[in-house]
């Protein structure tokens, strides 16, 4: 079945997960640190249950990898041609801060590529969705019209987005090589979405992220005309090795520019 046929049902699953998150967001909640010191709350786990149940009902034979569930071993995963890749609550730190900048991320990966992506911001109801070959769109509320997304050409003053919870001096050093630009911080995979809708040009991420952090938003950004590339300029691929940790990357709206060449000294990346 073509990924586009699953897009509406997956959007509905994401909205149910958002309802579960908001029910907990509205009250006091406990924050627990996992082994890697990242936080987890009851909202992460509630959204996880909703999504797992929804995806298994929608497509019983397709496996799921999720941040809040143990991943299958590489010996099993390496045989998968198609699977769901999920972050039930991307931006838990932003959830804990109650700033609204967190998302539900659901992606379908086929042959190492993200071919369906849904990113939903529960607080605003803003939903971004895409499927391979079908374009990307934004829906600001459940009954609102769907707006086609398109990235912009990087002409004039560049707009750079980055993480609200992470950042390094090295990041700023590399961004200085772009010349004059403006920056603004944003939580979760919403950074990809503002590029997809033409409100920013680039997001440089140094340091660790996981595959479930980027897959859904990558599909949205690519279908809007952008790209997600490693620091050597190669497109992101998924489930190619034992580790689920991404390389450092550049998300951009105008793939006609060699961003890696502008930002990275080859000797630094050797």
Tab-separated table of C-alpha atoms in Angstrom:
chain	number	residue	atom	x	y	z
A	1	UNK	CA	0.000	0.000	0.000
A	2	UNK	CA	1.251	3.480	-0.868
A	3	UNK	CA	2.265	5.570	2.191
A	4	UNK	CA	-0.219	8.308	1.252
A	5	UNK	CA	-3.128	5.933	2.016
A	6	UNK	CA	-2.016	5.781	5.640
A	7	UNK	CA	-1.545	9.518	6.058
A	8	UNK	CA	-5.025	10.474	7.292
A	9	UNK	CA	-5.281	7.542	9.759
A	10	UNK	CA	-1.834	8.365	11.145
A	11	UNK	CA	-2.849	12.013	11.580
A	12	UNK	CA	-5.867	10.800	13.570
A	13	UNK	CA	-3.605	8.642	15.755
A	14	UNK	CA	-1.330	11.630	16.386
A	15	UNK	CA	-4.307	13.740	17.473
A	16	UNK	CA	-5.440	11.035	19.915
A	17	UNK	CA	-1.911	10.914	21.318
A	18	UNK	CA	-1.980	14.705	21.673
A	19	UNK	CA	-5.213	14.459	23.675
A	20	UNK	CA	-3.526	11.991	26.029
A	21	UNK	CA	-0.558	14.337	26.426
A	22	UNK	CA	-2.704	17.396	27.109
A	23	UNK	CA	-4.696	15.572	29.786
A	24	UNK	CA	-1.454	15.216	31.752
A	25	UNK	CA	-0.063	18.631	30.749
A	26	UNK	CA	-3.063	20.223	32.474
A	27	UNK	CA	-2.156	18.819	35.889
A	28	UNK	CA	0.894	18.278	38.087
A	29	UNK	CA	3.107	15.459	36.846
A	30	UNK	CA	6.252	13.660	37.925
A	31	UNK	CA	9.468	13.803	35.889
A	32	UNK	CA	11.780	10.783	35.934
A	33	UNK	CA	15.268	10.641	34.414
A	34	UNK	CA	16.131	7.699	32.211
A	35	UNK	CA	19.554	6.037	32.132
A	36	UNK	CA	20.809	8.614	29.616
A	37	UNK	CA	19.592	11.469	31.898
A	38	UNK	CA	16.821	12.439	29.480
A	39	UNK	CA	13.471	13.113	31.171
A	40	UNK	CA	10.321	11.036	30.799
A	41	UNK	CA	6.820	11.762	32.114
A	42	UNK	CA	3.463	10.029	32.248
A	43	UNK	CA	2.589	11.980	29.095
A	44	UNK	CA	5.378	10.277	27.117
A	45	UNK	CA	4.086	6.881	28.215
A	46	UNK	CA	0.410	7.682	27.632
A	47	UNK	CA	1.128	8.894	24.097
A	48	UNK	CA	3.258	5.814	23.503
A	49	UNK	CA	0.348	3.521	24.365
A	50	UNK	CA	-2.077	5.388	22.108
A	51	UNK	CA	0.302	5.333	19.151
A	52	UNK	CA	1.350	1.714	19.559
A	53	UNK	CA	-2.276	0.576	19.755
A	54	UNK	CA	-3.268	2.757	16.802
A	55	UNK	CA	-0.440	1.644	14.512
A	56	UNK	CA	-0.861	-2.036	15.333
A	57	UNK	CA	-4.561	-1.775	14.532
A	58	UNK	CA	-3.863	0.138	11.313
A	59	UNK	CA	-1.082	-2.117	10.010
A	60	UNK	CA	-0.647	-5.204	12.202
A	61	UNK	CA	2.311	-6.618	10.309
A	62	UNK	CA	4.543	-3.531	10.425
A	63	UNK	CA	6.960	-3.288	13.376
A	64	UNK	CA	7.379	-0.130	15.448
A	65	UNK	CA	10.495	1.528	16.848
A	66	UNK	CA	9.751	4.125	19.502
A	67	UNK	CA	11.752	6.177	21.961
A	68	UNK	CA	9.754	4.811	24.886
A	69	UNK	CA	9.918	1.124	23.907
A	70	UNK	CA	12.910	-1.169	23.656
A	71	UNK	CA	14.082	-1.439	20.044
A	72	UNK	CA	14.435	-4.809	18.401
A	73	UNK	CA	18.043	-6.013	18.160
A	74	UNK	CA	20.028	-5.118	15.051
A	75	UNK	CA	20.070	-8.757	13.962
A	76	UNK	CA	16.283	-8.476	13.562
A	77	UNK	CA	16.016	-4.844	12.468
A	78	UNK	CA	18.494	-5.244	9.638
A	79	UNK	CA	15.979	-7.462	7.814
A	80	UNK	CA	13.160	-4.895	7.953
A	81	UNK	CA	12.170	-3.201	4.716
A	82	UNK	CA	9.348	-1.160	6.293
A	83	UNK	CA	8.648	-0.045	9.861
A	84	UNK	CA	7.142	2.787	11.912
A	85	UNK	CA	9.527	5.150	13.699
A	86	UNK	CA	7.927	7.100	16.552
A	87	UNK	CA	8.697	9.733	19.150
A	88	UNK	CA	5.487	9.957	21.205
A	89	UNK	CA	6.588	13.213	22.842
A	90	UNK	CA	9.497	14.986	21.191
A	91	UNK	CA	10.748	17.804	23.382
A	92	UNK	CA	10.018	16.451	26.849
A	93	UNK	CA	12.216	19.202	28.307
A	94	UNK	CA	9.936	21.771	26.674
A	95	UNK	CA	6.900	19.880	28.008
A	96	UNK	CA	8.358	20.103	31.516
A	97	UNK	CA	8.987	23.840	31.036
A	98	UNK	CA	5.365	24.178	29.817
A	99	UNK	CA	6.345	26.349	26.865
A	100	UNK	CA	4.253	24.369	24.349
A	101	UNK	CA	7.169	23.591	22.014
A	102	UNK	CA	6.839	19.815	21.926
A	103	UNK	CA	5.460	17.457	19.310
A	104	UNK	CA	4.147	14.009	18.479
A	105	UNK	CA	6.286	12.474	15.701
A	106	UNK	CA	5.198	9.471	13.622
A	107	UNK	CA	7.070	8.295	10.540
A	108	UNK	CA	6.977	5.352	8.157
A	109	UNK	CA	10.402	4.246	6.942
A	110	UNK	CA	10.812	2.198	3.775
A	111	UNK	CA	14.148	1.034	2.414
A	112	UNK	CA	15.980	3.360	4.829
A	113	UNK	CA	13.983	6.474	3.791
A	114	UNK	CA	11.255	8.327	5.660
A	115	UNK	CA	8.282	8.100	3.273
A	116	UNK	CA	5.519	9.333	5.595
A	117	UNK	CA	5.782	11.920	8.325
A	118	UNK	CA	3.341	13.444	10.798
A	119	UNK	CA	4.405	16.124	13.285
A	120	UNK	CA	1.759	17.501	15.641
A	121	UNK	CA	2.123	20.248	18.258
A	122	UNK	CA	-0.490	19.338	20.911
A	123	UNK	CA	-0.800	22.767	22.545
A	124	UNK	CA	-1.589	24.674	19.347
A	125	UNK	CA	-3.106	21.784	17.375
A	126	UNK	CA	-0.764	22.637	14.502
A	127	UNK	CA	-0.208	19.534	12.357
A	128	UNK	CA	2.379	19.008	9.620
A	129	UNK	CA	2.112	15.961	7.371
A	130	UNK	CA	3.677	14.550	4.221
A	131	UNK	CA	4.000	11.387	2.187
A	132	UNK	CA	6.554	10.540	-0.460
A	133	UNK	CA	5.596	12.044	-3.790
A	134	UNK	CA	2.433	13.649	-2.407
A	135	UNK	CA	3.841	16.907	-1.030
A	136	UNK	CA	3.578	18.356	2.464
A	137	UNK	CA	0.829	20.323	4.167
A	138	UNK	CA	-0.044	22.102	7.383
A	139	UNK	CA	-3.362	22.043	9.213
A	140	UNK	CA	-3.695	24.584	12.013
A	141	UNK	CA	-6.707	22.900	13.680
A	142	UNK	CA	-8.634	19.635	13.145
A	143	UNK	CA	-11.325	21.244	10.978
A	144	UNK	CA	-9.103	23.822	9.286
A	145	UNK	CA	-8.143	23.775	5.620
A	146	UNK	CA	-4.890	22.093	4.664
A	147	UNK	CA	-2.194	24.501	3.489
A	148	UNK	CA	0.474	23.287	1.084
A	149	UNK	CA	4.018	23.774	2.369
A	150	UNK	CA	6.936	25.060	0.343
A	151	UNK	CA	10.425	26.042	1.412
A	152	UNK	CA	11.977	29.286	0.248
A	153	UNK	CA	15.127	30.139	-1.637
A	154	UNK	CA	17.919	31.355	0.602
A	155	UNK	CA	18.218	34.888	-0.730
A	156	UNK	CA	19.267	37.833	1.382
A	157	UNK	CA	19.441	37.693	5.169
A	158	UNK	CA	19.419	34.087	6.360
A	159	UNK	CA	17.090	32.970	9.130
A	160	UNK	CA	18.626	30.245	11.304
A	161	UNK	CA	16.693	28.203	13.836
A	162	UNK	CA	18.169	26.108	16.613
A	163	UNK	CA	17.420	24.211	19.762
A	164	UNK	CA	16.075	25.856	22.879
A	165	UNK	CA	17.590	23.188	25.131
A	166	UNK	CA	20.946	22.559	23.464
A	167	UNK	CA	23.666	24.656	21.884
A	168	UNK	CA	27.439	24.831	21.723
A	169	UNK	CA	30.137	27.345	21.011
A	170	UNK	CA	31.104	25.181	18.048
A	171	UNK	CA	27.624	25.665	16.602
A	172	UNK	CA	27.978	29.430	16.767
A	173	UNK	CA	31.478	29.262	15.269
A	174	UNK	CA	30.209	27.349	12.244
A	175	UNK	CA	27.144	29.544	11.811
A	176	UNK	CA	29.376	32.629	11.768
A	177	UNK	CA	30.705	31.320	8.453
A	178	UNK	CA	27.303	32.037	6.911
A	179	UNK	CA	27.863	35.756	7.262
A	180	UNK	CA	25.074	38.028	8.449
A	181	UNK	CA	22.073	36.065	9.714
A	182	UNK	CA	19.381	36.081	12.371
A	183	UNK	CA	18.729	33.238	14.802
A	184	UNK	CA	15.786	32.089	16.873
A	185	UNK	CA	15.371	29.122	19.207
A	186	UNK	CA	12.563	26.595	19.036
A	187	UNK	CA	11.938	23.264	20.718
A	188	UNK	CA	11.474	19.773	19.243
A	189	UNK	CA	10.993	18.941	15.555
A	190	UNK	CA	9.154	22.234	15.059
A	191	UNK	CA	12.507	23.576	13.841
A	192	UNK	CA	12.180	21.478	10.681
A	193	UNK	CA	8.587	22.619	10.244
A	194	UNK	CA	9.362	26.346	10.240
A	195	UNK	CA	11.871	25.658	7.460
A	196	UNK	CA	9.271	23.576	5.591
A	197	UNK	CA	6.775	26.448	5.665
A	198	UNK	CA	9.346	28.981	4.461
A	199	UNK	CA	9.909	30.897	7.710
A	200	UNK	CA	13.541	29.826	8.212
A	201	UNK	CA	16.436	28.677	6.045
A	202	UNK	CA	18.609	26.321	8.059
A	203	UNK	CA	18.961	24.318	11.266
A	204	UNK	CA	22.448	23.072	12.156
A	205	UNK	CA	22.453	20.330	14.766
A	206	UNK	CA	25.720	19.327	16.400
A	207	UNK	CA	25.662	16.620	19.034
A	208	UNK	CA	23.526	13.534	19.434
A	209	UNK	CA	19.950	13.059	18.306
A	210	UNK	CA	18.093	9.803	17.730
A	211	UNK	CA	16.464	8.561	14.540
A	212	UNK	CA	12.965	9.020	15.979
A	213	UNK	CA	13.768	12.717	16.571
A	214	UNK	CA	14.190	13.479	12.869
A	215	UNK	CA	12.398	10.960	10.622
A	216	UNK	CA	8.868	12.394	10.593
A	217	UNK	CA	10.022	15.979	10.200
A	218	UNK	CA	12.530	14.989	7.521
A	219	UNK	CA	9.707	13.675	5.333
A	220	UNK	CA	7.758	16.916	5.836
A	221	UNK	CA	10.779	19.053	5.001
A	222	UNK	CA	11.801	17.016	1.959
A	223	UNK	CA	8.287	17.003	0.512
A	224	UNK	CA	8.175	20.785	1.003
A	225	UNK	CA	11.346	21.111	-1.080
A	226	UNK	CA	14.098	20.974	1.560
A	227	UNK	CA	16.639	18.418	2.737
A	228	UNK	CA	18.246	16.876	5.819
A	229	UNK	CA	21.937	16.149	5.262
A	230	UNK	CA	24.876	14.937	7.290
A	231	UNK	CA	27.917	17.186	7.529
A	232	UNK	CA	29.362	15.574	4.397
A	233	UNK	CA	26.246	16.616	2.460
A	234	UNK	CA	24.678	13.142	2.242
A	235	UNK	CA	20.906	12.649	2.721
A	236	UNK	CA	19.844	11.035	5.978
A	237	UNK	CA	19.045	7.313	5.875
A	238	UNK	CA	17.573	5.176	8.647
A	239	UNK	CA	18.143	1.729	10.139
A	240	UNK	CA	21.500	1.223	8.454
A	241	UNK	CA	23.463	0.125	11.537
A	242	UNK	CA	23.168	-1.094	15.102
A	243	UNK	CA	23.082	2.397	16.625
A	244	UNK	CA	19.926	4.526	16.410
A	245	UNK	CA	21.924	7.714	17.063
A	246	UNK	CA	22.016	10.145	14.163
A	247	UNK	CA	25.126	11.817	12.805
A	248	UNK	CA	25.309	15.587	13.146
A	249	UNK	CA	23.243	17.269	10.469
A	250	UNK	CA	22.038	20.272	8.510
A	251	UNK	CA	18.314	20.737	7.803
A	252	UNK	CA	17.812	23.265	5.031
A	253	UNK	CA	15.081	24.754	2.911
A	254	UNK	CA	17.151	25.448	-0.209
A	255	UNK	CA	19.047	22.293	-1.214
A	256	UNK	CA	20.505	24.121	-4.206
A	257	UNK	CA	23.086	25.622	-1.844
A	258	UNK	CA	26.031	23.498	-0.707
A	259	UNK	CA	25.487	24.198	2.980
A	260	UNK	CA	28.089	21.664	4.099
A	261	UNK	CA	30.747	23.450	2.048
A	262	UNK	CA	29.731	26.815	3.517
A	263	UNK	CA	29.736	25.586	7.106
A	264	UNK	CA	32.274	22.800	7.403
A	265	UNK	CA	36.016	22.872	6.937
A	266	UNK	CA	36.862	19.475	5.380
A	267	UNK	CA	39.795	19.062	7.770
A	268	UNK	CA	37.441	19.481	10.741
A	269	UNK	CA	35.190	16.693	9.454
A	270	UNK	CA	37.972	14.328	8.380
